[in-house]
XYZ file of C-alpha atoms in Angstrom:
533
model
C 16.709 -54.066 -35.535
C 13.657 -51.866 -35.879
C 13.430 -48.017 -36.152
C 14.647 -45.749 -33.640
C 12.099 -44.104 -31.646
C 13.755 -41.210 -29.576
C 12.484 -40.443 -25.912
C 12.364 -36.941 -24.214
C 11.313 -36.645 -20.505
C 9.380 -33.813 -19.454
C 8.897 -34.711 -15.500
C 11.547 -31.898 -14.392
C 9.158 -29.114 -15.615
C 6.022 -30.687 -17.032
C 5.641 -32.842 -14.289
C 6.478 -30.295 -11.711
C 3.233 -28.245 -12.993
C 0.838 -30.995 -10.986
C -0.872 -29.968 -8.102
C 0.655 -30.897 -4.910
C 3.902 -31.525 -6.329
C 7.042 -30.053 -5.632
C 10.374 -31.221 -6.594
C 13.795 -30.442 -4.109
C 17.053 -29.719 -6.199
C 17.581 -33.294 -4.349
C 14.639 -34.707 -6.290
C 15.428 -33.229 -9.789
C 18.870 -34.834 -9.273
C 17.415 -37.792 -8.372
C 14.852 -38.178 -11.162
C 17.502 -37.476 -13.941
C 19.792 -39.826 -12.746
C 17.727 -42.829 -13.183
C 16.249 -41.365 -16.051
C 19.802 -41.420 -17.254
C 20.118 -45.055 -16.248
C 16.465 -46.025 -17.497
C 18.076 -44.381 -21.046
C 15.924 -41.829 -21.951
C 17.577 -39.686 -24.597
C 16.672 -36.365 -23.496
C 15.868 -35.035 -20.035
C 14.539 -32.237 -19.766
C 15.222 -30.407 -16.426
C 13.099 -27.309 -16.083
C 13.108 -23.516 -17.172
C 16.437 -21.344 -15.862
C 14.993 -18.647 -14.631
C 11.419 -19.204 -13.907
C 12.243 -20.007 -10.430
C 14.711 -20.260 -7.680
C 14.535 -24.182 -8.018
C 14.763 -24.466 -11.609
C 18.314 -21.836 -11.150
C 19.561 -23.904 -8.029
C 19.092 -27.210 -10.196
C 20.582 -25.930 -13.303
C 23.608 -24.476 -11.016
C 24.175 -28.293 -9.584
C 23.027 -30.163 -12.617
C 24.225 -33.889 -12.903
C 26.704 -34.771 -15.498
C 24.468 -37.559 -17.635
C 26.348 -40.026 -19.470
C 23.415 -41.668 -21.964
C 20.662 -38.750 -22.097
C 20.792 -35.492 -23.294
C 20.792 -32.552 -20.759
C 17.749 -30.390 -21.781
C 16.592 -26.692 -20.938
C 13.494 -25.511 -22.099
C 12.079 -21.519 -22.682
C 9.668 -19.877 -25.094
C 10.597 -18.020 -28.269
C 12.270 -14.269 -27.857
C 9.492 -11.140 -26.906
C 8.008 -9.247 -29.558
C 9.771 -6.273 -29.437
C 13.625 -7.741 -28.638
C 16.419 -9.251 -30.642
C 17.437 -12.743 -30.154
C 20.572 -11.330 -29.134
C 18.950 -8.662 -26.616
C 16.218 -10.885 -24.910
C 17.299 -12.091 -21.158
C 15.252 -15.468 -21.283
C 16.980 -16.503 -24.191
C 20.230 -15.519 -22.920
C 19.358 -17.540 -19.946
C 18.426 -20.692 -22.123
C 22.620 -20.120 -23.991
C 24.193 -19.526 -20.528
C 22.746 -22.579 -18.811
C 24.644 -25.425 -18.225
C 22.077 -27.490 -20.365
C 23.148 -29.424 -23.913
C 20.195 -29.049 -25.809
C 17.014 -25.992 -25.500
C 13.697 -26.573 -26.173
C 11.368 -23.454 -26.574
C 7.605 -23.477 -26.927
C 6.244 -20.848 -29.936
C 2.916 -20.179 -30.310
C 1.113 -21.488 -33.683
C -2.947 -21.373 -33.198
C -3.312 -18.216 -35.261
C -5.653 -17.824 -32.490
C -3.415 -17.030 -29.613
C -1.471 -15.374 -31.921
C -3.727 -12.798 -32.129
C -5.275 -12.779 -28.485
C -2.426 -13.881 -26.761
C 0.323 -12.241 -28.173
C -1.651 -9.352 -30.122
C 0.935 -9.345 -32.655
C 0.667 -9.932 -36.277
C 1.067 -13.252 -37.761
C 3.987 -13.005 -39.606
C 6.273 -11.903 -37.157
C 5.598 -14.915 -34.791
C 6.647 -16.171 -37.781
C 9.883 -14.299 -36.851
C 9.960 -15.304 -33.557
C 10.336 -18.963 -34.138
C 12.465 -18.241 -37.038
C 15.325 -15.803 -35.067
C 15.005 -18.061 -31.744
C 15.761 -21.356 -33.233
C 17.973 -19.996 -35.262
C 20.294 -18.213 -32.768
C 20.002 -21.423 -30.342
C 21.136 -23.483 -33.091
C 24.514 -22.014 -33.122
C 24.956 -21.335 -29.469
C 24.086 -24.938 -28.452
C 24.435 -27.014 -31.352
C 20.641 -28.506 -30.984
C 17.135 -26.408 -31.060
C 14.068 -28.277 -30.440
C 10.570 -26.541 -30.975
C 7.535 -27.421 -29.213
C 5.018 -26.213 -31.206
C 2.125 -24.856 -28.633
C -1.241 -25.878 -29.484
C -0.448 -27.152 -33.203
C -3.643 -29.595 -33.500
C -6.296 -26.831 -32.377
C -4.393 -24.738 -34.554
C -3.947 -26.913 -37.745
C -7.898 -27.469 -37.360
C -8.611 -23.777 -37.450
C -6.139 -22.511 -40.102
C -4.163 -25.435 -41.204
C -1.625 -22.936 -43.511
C -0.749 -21.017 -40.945
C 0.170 -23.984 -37.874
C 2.136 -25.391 -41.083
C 3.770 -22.301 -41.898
C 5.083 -21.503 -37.851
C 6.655 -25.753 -38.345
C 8.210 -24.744 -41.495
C 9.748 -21.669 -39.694
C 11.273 -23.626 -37.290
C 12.520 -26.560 -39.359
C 14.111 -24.027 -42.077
C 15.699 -22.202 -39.446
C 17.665 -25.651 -37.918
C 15.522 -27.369 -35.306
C 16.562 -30.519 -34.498
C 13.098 -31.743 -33.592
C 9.922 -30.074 -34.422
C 7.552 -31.669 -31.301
C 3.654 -31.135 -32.630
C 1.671 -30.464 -29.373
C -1.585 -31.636 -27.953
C -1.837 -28.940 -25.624
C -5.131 -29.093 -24.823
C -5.732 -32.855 -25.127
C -8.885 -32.623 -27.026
C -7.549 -34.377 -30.208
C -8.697 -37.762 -31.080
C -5.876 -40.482 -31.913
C -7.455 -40.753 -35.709
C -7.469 -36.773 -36.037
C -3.618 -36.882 -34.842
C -3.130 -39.640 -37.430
C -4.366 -37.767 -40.264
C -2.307 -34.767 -39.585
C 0.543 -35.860 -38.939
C 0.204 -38.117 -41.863
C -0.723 -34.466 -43.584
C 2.228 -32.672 -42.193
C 5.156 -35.006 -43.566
C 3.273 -35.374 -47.149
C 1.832 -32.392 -48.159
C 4.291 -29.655 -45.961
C 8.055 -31.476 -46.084
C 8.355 -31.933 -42.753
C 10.549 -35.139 -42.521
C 9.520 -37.813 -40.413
C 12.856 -38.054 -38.612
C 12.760 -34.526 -37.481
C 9.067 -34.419 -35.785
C 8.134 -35.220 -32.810
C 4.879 -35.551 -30.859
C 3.827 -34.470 -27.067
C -0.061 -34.968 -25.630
C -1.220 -33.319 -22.663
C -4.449 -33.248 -20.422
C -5.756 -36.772 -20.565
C -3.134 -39.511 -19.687
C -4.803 -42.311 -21.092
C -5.821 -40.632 -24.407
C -2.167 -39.076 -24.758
C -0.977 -42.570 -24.466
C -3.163 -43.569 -27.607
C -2.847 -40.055 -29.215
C 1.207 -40.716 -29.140
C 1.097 -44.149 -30.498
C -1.137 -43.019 -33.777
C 1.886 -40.483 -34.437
C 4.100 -42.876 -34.397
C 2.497 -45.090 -36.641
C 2.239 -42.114 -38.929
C 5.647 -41.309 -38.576
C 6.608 -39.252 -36.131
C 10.228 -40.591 -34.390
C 10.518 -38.624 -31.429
C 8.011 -38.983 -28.427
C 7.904 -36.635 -25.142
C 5.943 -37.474 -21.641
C 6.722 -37.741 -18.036
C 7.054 -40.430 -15.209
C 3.550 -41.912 -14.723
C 1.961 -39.453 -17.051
C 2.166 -36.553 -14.414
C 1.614 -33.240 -15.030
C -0.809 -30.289 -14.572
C -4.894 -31.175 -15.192
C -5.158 -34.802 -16.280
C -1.687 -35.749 -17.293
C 0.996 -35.931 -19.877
C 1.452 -39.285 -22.192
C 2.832 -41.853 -19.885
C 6.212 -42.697 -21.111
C 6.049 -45.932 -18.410
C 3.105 -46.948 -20.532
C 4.656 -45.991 -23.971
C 7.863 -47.304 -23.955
C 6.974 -51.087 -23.488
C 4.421 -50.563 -26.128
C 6.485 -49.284 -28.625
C 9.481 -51.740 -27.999
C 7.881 -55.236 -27.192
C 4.685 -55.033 -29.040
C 5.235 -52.436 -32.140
C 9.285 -53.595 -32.657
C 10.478 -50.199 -32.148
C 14.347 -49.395 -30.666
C 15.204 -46.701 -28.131
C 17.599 -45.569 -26.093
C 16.780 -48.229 -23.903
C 18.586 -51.607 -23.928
C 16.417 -54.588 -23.865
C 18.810 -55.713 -20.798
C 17.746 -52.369 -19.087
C 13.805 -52.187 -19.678
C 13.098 -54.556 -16.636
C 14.255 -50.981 -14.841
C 11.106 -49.740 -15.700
C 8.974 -50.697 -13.000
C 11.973 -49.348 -10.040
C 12.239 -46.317 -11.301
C 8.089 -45.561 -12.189
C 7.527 -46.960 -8.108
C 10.697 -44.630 -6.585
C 9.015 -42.074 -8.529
C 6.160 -42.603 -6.330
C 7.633 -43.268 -2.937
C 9.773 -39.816 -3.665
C 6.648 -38.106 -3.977
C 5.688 -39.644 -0.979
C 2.333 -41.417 -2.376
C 1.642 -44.570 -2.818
C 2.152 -46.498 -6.717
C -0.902 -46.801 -8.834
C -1.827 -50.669 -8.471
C -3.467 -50.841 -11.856
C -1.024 -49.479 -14.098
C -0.241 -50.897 -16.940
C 2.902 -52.835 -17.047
C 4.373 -51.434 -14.080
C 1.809 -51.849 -11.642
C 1.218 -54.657 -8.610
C -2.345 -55.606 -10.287
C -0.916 -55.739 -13.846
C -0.020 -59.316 -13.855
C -2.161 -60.289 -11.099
C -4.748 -63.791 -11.584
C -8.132 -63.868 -9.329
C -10.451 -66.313 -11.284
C -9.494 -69.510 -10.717
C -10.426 -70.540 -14.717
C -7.543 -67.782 -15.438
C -5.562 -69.163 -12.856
C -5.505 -72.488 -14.142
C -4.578 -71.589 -17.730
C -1.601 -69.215 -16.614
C -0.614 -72.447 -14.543
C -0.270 -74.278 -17.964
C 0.962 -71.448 -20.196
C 1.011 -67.737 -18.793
C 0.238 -66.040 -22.694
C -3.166 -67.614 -22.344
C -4.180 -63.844 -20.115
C -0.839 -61.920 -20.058
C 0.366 -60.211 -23.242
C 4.080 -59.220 -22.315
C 5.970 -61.545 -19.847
C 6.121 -60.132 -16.281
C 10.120 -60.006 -16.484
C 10.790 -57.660 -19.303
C 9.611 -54.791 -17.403
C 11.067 -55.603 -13.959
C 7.737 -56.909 -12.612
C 6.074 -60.594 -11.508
C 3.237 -62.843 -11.605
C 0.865 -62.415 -8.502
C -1.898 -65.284 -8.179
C -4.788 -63.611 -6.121
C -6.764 -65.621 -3.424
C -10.309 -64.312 -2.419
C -13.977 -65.343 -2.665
C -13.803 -66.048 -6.187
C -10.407 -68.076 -5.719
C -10.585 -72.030 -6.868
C -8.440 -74.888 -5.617
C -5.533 -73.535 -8.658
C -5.475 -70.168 -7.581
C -4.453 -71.542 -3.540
C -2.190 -74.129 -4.506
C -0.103 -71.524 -6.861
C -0.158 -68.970 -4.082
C 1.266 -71.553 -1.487
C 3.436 -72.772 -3.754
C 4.522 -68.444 -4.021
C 4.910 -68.660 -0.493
C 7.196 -71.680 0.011
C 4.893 -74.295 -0.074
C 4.757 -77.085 -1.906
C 1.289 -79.079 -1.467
C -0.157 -82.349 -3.220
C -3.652 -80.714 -5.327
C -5.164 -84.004 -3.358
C -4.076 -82.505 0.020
C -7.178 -82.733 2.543
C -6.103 -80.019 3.899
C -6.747 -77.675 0.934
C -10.523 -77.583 0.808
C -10.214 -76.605 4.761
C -8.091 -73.779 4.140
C -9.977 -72.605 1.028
C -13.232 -72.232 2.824
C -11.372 -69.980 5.789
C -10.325 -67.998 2.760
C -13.614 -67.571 1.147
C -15.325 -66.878 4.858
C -12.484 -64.005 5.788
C -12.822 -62.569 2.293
C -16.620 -62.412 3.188
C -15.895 -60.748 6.342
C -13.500 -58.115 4.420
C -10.231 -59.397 4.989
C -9.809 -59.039 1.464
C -6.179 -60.998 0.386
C -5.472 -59.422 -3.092
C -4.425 -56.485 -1.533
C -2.447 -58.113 1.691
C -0.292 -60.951 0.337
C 1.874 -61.184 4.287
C -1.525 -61.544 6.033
C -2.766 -64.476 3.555
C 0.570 -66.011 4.514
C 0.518 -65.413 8.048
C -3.519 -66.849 8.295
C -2.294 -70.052 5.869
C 0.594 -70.546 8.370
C -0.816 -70.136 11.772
C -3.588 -72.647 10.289
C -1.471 -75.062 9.766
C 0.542 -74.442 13.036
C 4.154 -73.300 11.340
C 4.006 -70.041 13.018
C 5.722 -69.821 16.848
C 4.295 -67.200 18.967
C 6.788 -64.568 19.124
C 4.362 -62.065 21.381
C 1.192 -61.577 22.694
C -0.309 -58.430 22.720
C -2.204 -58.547 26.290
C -4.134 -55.079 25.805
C -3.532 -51.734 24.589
C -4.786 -48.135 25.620
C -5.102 -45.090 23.544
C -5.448 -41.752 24.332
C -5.659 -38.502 22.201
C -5.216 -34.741 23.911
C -5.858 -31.410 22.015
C -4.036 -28.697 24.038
C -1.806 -25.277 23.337
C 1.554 -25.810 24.147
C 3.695 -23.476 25.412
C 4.222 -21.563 22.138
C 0.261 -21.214 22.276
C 0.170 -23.876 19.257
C -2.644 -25.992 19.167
C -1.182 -29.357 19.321
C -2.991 -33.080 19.434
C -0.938 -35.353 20.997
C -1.139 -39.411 21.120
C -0.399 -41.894 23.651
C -0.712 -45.579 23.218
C -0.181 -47.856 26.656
C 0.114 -52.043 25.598
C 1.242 -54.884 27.369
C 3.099 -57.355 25.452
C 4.005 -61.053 26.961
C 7.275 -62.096 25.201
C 7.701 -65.487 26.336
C 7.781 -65.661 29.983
C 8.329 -61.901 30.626
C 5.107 -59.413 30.518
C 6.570 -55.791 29.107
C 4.432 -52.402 29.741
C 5.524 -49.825 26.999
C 4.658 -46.649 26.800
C 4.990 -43.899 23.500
C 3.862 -40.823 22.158
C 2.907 -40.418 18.119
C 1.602 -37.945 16.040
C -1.545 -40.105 15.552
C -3.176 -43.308 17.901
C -1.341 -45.321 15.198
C 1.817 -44.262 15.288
C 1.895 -44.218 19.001
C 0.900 -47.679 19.083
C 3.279 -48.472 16.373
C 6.274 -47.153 18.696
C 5.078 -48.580 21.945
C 4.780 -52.069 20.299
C 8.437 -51.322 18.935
C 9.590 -50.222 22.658
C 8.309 -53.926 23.316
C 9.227 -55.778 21.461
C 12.863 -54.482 19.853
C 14.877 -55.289 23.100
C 13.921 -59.067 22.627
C 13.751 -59.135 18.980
C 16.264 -56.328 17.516
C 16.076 -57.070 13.848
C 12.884 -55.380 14.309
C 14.856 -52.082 14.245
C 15.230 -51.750 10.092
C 11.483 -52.518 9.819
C 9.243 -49.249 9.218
C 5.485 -48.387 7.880
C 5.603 -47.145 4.492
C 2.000 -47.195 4.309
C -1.286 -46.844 5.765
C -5.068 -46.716 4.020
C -8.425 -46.925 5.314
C -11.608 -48.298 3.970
C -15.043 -48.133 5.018
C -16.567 -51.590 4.295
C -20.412 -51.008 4.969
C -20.784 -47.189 4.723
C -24.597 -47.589 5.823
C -24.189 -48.261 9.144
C -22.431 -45.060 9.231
C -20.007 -44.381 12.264
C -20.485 -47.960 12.768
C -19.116 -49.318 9.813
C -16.993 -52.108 9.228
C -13.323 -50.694 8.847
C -10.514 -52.373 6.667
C -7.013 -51.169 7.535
C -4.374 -51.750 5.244
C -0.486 -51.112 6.383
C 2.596 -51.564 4.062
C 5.732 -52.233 5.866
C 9.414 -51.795 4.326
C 12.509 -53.188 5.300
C 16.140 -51.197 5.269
C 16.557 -53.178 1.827
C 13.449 -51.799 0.349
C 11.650 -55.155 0.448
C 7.406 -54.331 1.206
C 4.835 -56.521 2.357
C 1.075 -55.808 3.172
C -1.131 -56.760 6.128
C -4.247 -56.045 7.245
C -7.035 -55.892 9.498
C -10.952 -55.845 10.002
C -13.188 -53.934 12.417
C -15.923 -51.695 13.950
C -13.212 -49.901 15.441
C -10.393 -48.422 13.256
C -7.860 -48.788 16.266
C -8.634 -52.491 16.548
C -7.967 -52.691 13.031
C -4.918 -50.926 12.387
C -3.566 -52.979 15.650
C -4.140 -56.460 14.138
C -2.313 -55.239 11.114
C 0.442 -53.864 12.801
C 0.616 -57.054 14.818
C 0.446 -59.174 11.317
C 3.646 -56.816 10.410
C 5.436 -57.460 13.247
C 4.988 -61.202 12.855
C 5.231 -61.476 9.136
C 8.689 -59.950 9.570
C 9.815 -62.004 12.984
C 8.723 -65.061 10.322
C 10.550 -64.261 7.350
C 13.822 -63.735 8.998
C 13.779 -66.790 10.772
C 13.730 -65.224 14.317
C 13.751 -67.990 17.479
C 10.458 -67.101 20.141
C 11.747 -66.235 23.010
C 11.221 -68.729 26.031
C-alpha cells in the first residue's frame, strides 16, 4: 500500500463563492452525500451563521458514514475571549464533527487588515484552536495567505503555523490564497516548513486558489514535498478562476503517483458520475475536455491514433478509461481514416469486414457532411442515424410534412411583457397525417412539444424522452446574419442515458428542427419501436 493522502472538500462554501452559483439546502445535501459515497474524508459544508442557507443546511445536515462532517469560521475578534465570541460559539454548537477556521498570517494583513499587533494574532490562532480542540475533538487551520506571507516575512507566516500546531490542530492547511505561487516556489517552502520549523508532514495540509489548472500543479508539488492532506472542490469551482480540482487530483495522486485515500480503488470509477451530476445540478452543461472525467478525454480523431489504440490503447491513453468511470470514444470527421469508421461502427453495433465496399462510400459522406459542418465528434446519435439510413436499416417512423413558427411580444393581463411561441407541424405517421399545435417559451421548445403532441399518441415511449441540452454555433461568422448555423441538442432518457444530434443551416429553426427530428428517431431506433402502418 502507499501513503495516505487525506481529502477535504471545499464545494459547500468554497465552491458556493462562484459567480452564478447558488446551492438549495437540497443541493448541499445532495453534494455531500455522494461526496460521502465518492469517500472524501472531510466535507466541508459551509459557515453557520454567515447565511440563512448555510444555518438551514447545518439544521438538516446528513448523517455521513465515511467522511468527516466539517464547519468552517475564522479565528475569535480582537477584542473577545474564545469563550465570549458568538462565531465561535456558533462553530461548537453546530451539528458539524470537525471546524476549520481561517487566521490571518501575511504580516501584511495583519497590520492593514486587522490593525492589530502581530503578536496577538498570534493569540488569536493560539486561543481559537485551542478552545475548538476540546469542544470538538478536531481543529483544522487554514492558514490565509501563508505563501505571500512566507515570501514577505518568512518568521512571522512560520510563527502564526507554529501557533496553531502547538495549540492542537489537527491539520495545519498552508494556503494559496491568491494563486500567484509557482509549483517550484510551493515546493521549496513547504520543503522549508517541515525541515527548518517542525511542522510534521502528517499534520500539514495544502489548499490553492484562483487558477484551477495551476492549483492542480501547485497541490501536487506539496505533496511531493510532503504535505498529506489536500483540499479543493468539485471541478475546481470557486470564486475568480477556481480552486484545485480534486476530480483532477485524485486520479493523479492514486493511479499515477501510488498514493491511498479514502477512496477505494472499487469506488474511483464514481468519479466521473458524481463530477457530471455536479454539473447537470448546476444546471450547465460538463466540461468536454476535462481531464479524466470528461467526454473528449479518451476520445481518438486521427486515424494513425486510431489505429494504434485499435492494437493496444496505452499507445495515446495514459490511465485506462474504466478506472475513473469513463470510456473510449473513436471520433469520425474530416480527418477520420478507414480505422477510425470501422471502430465507430463496430461502437454502434456493427460489425463490418475492413474490405467492405461499402466503407469507402460511407467515409466520403462523412468527410463531405463534416465539410458542410455537420461535425460528428460532438453528435455521436446523428453519425449513427446518417450511417444507418445509408445503409437502409432505419424504418420511417414519421415524416415531418412542414412546420410554422410564430413569436408574439405582448403585456399580458398583469401588464408583464411576455414573448410567447407557437410552433404549427404536420407530421404523417404512417398512413395518418396529424396537425399539432403548442405553445413554448422559445420557437424551440414549442416545436419540441408540438412534435411530442404528434407523435406520443402513436409512439408513447416517447414520453420519458426530454432535451437536456441545447447550443448554438455560428459556422461562417462573415456572412453575418447569414451564417451557417450548427445546432447541437442533447436528449436524456428517464434512466439518465444522453445522446447528441444535430443539425446544419442558414436558418437556426431549420437547424434545431433536423436535430430534434434526429432525437426523435435516434430514440424510436434504439428502443426497437415498430413504424406504424
Amino acid at each position: 500500500m502507499g501513503e495516505r493522502i487525506y481529502l477535504y472538500d471545499t464545494t459547500l462554501r468554497d465552491g458556493a463563492q462562484t459567480q452564478d452559483v447558488d446551492f438549495s439546502v437540497a443541493d448541499k445535501i445532495a453534494i455531500a452525500q455522494d461526496l460521502d459515497r465518492l469517500g472524501i474524508d472531510y466535507v466541508e459544508g459551509g459557515w453557520p451563521g454567515a447565511n440563512p442557507t448555510d444555518d438551514a443546511f447545518f439544521a438538516e445536515a446528513p448523517d455521513l458514514t465515511r467522511a468527516t462532517f466539517t464547519a468552517f469560521g475564522m479565528t475569535r475578534r480582537p477584542g473577545r475571549s474564545a469563550a465570549n465570541d458568538p462565531q465561535l460559539s456558533a462553530l461548537i454548537q453546530s451539528r458539524a464533527r470537525s471546524v476549520c477556521i481561517v487566521g490571518k498570517t501575511w504580516d501584511f494583513h495583519v497590520d492593514v487588515a486587522l490593525n492589530i499587533p502581530r503578536d496577538e494574532n498570534l493569540d488569536l490562532i493560539r486561543d481559537s484552536i485551542a478552545a475548538l480542540r476540546v469542544a470538538k475533538g478536531e481543529a483544522l487551520f487554514d492558514a490565509e495567505h501563508f505563501f505571500d506571507g512566507y515570501k514577505r516575512n518568512p518568521a512571522y507566516a512560520a510563527s502564526c503555523i507554529r501557533a496553531a500546531f502547538e495549540a492542537g490542530a489537527r491539520w495545519v492547511v498552508l494556503c494559496d490564497t491568491n494563486g500567484g505561487t509557482l509549483p517550484h516556489e510551493i515546493e521549496a517552502i513547504v520543503r522549508t516548513v517541515i525541515e527548518e520549523h517542525g511542522i510534521p508532514g502528517d499534520r500539514l495540509g495544502i489548499h490553492c486558489h484562483n487558477d484551477t489548472e495551476n492549483a492542480v500543479a501547485n497541490s501536487i508539488a506539496a505533496v511531493r514535498a510532503g504535505v498529506r492532506m489536500v483540499q479543493g472542490t468539485i471541478n475546481g469551482l470557486g470564486e475568480r478562476c477556481g480552486n484545485a480540482n480534486l476530480v483532477s487530483l485524485i486520479p493523479t495522486l492514486m493511479l499515477k503517483m501510488g498514493y491511498e485515500t479514502g477512496i477505494r480503488r472499487a469506488d474511483l470509477p464514481l468519479l466521473t458520475q458524481v463530477s457530471r451530476a455536479f454539473d447537470e445540478r448546476l444546471n450547465r452543461a460538463p466540461n468536454r475536455h476535462a481531464p479524466y472525467v470528461g467526454s473528449s478525454a479518451f476520445a481518438h480523431k486521427g486515424g494513425l491514433h486510431v489505429s494504434a489504440v485499435e492494437k493496444d490503447p496505452s499507445s495515446y491513453e495514459h490511465v485506462e478509461p474504466d478506472a475513473v468511470g469513463n470510456h473510449r470514444q473513436i471520433v469520425v470527421s474530416d480527418q477520420a481514416g478507414r480505422s477510425n469508421l470501422i471502430v465507430r461502427l463496430r461502437e454502434i453495433g456493427m460489425e463490418v469486414d475492413p474490405k467492405d465496399e461499402r466503407l469507402p462510400r460511407l467515409l466520403d459522406l462523412v468527410k463531405q457532411r463534416d465539410s458542410e459542418g455537420y461535425a460528428y465528434d460532438t453528435a455521436e446519435a446523428s453519425f449513427e442515424m446518417l450511417v444507418r439510413r445509408e445503409l437502409g436499416e432505419v424504418p420511417k417512423y414519421f415524416e415531418l410534412l412542414r412546420f410554422h413558427v410564430t413569436d408574439e411580444r405582448r403585456y399580458n393581463a398583469l401588464g408583464k411583457l411576455v414573448v410567447e411561441s407557437e410552433a404549427v407541424v404536420r407530421v404523417r405517421v404512417g398512413g395518418e397525417i396529424r396537425l399539432e399545435v403548442a405553445e413554448g417559451n422559445g420557437p424551440v421548445h414549442a416545436l419540441d412539444l408540438a412534435m411530442r403532441k404528434a407523435l406520443e399518441p402513436c409512439y408513447p415511449l416517447l414520453g420519458d424522452m426530454r432535451l437536456s441540452d441545447y447550443r448554438v454555433r455560428i459556422l461562417a461568422a462573415k456572412a453575418g446574419t447569414a451564417a451557417m448555423t450548427r445546432v447541437l441538442i442533447r436528449s436524456a432518457n428517464g434512466d439518465g442515458t444522453e445522446w447528441s444530434t444535430l443539425g446544419v443551416s442558414t436558418n437556426i429553426i431549420e437547424a434545431s428542427v433536423e436535430a430534434l427530428v434526429d432525437s426523435f428517431t435516434c430514440k424510436l431506433f434504439k428502443t426497437g419501436a415498430e413504424p406504424r402502418r
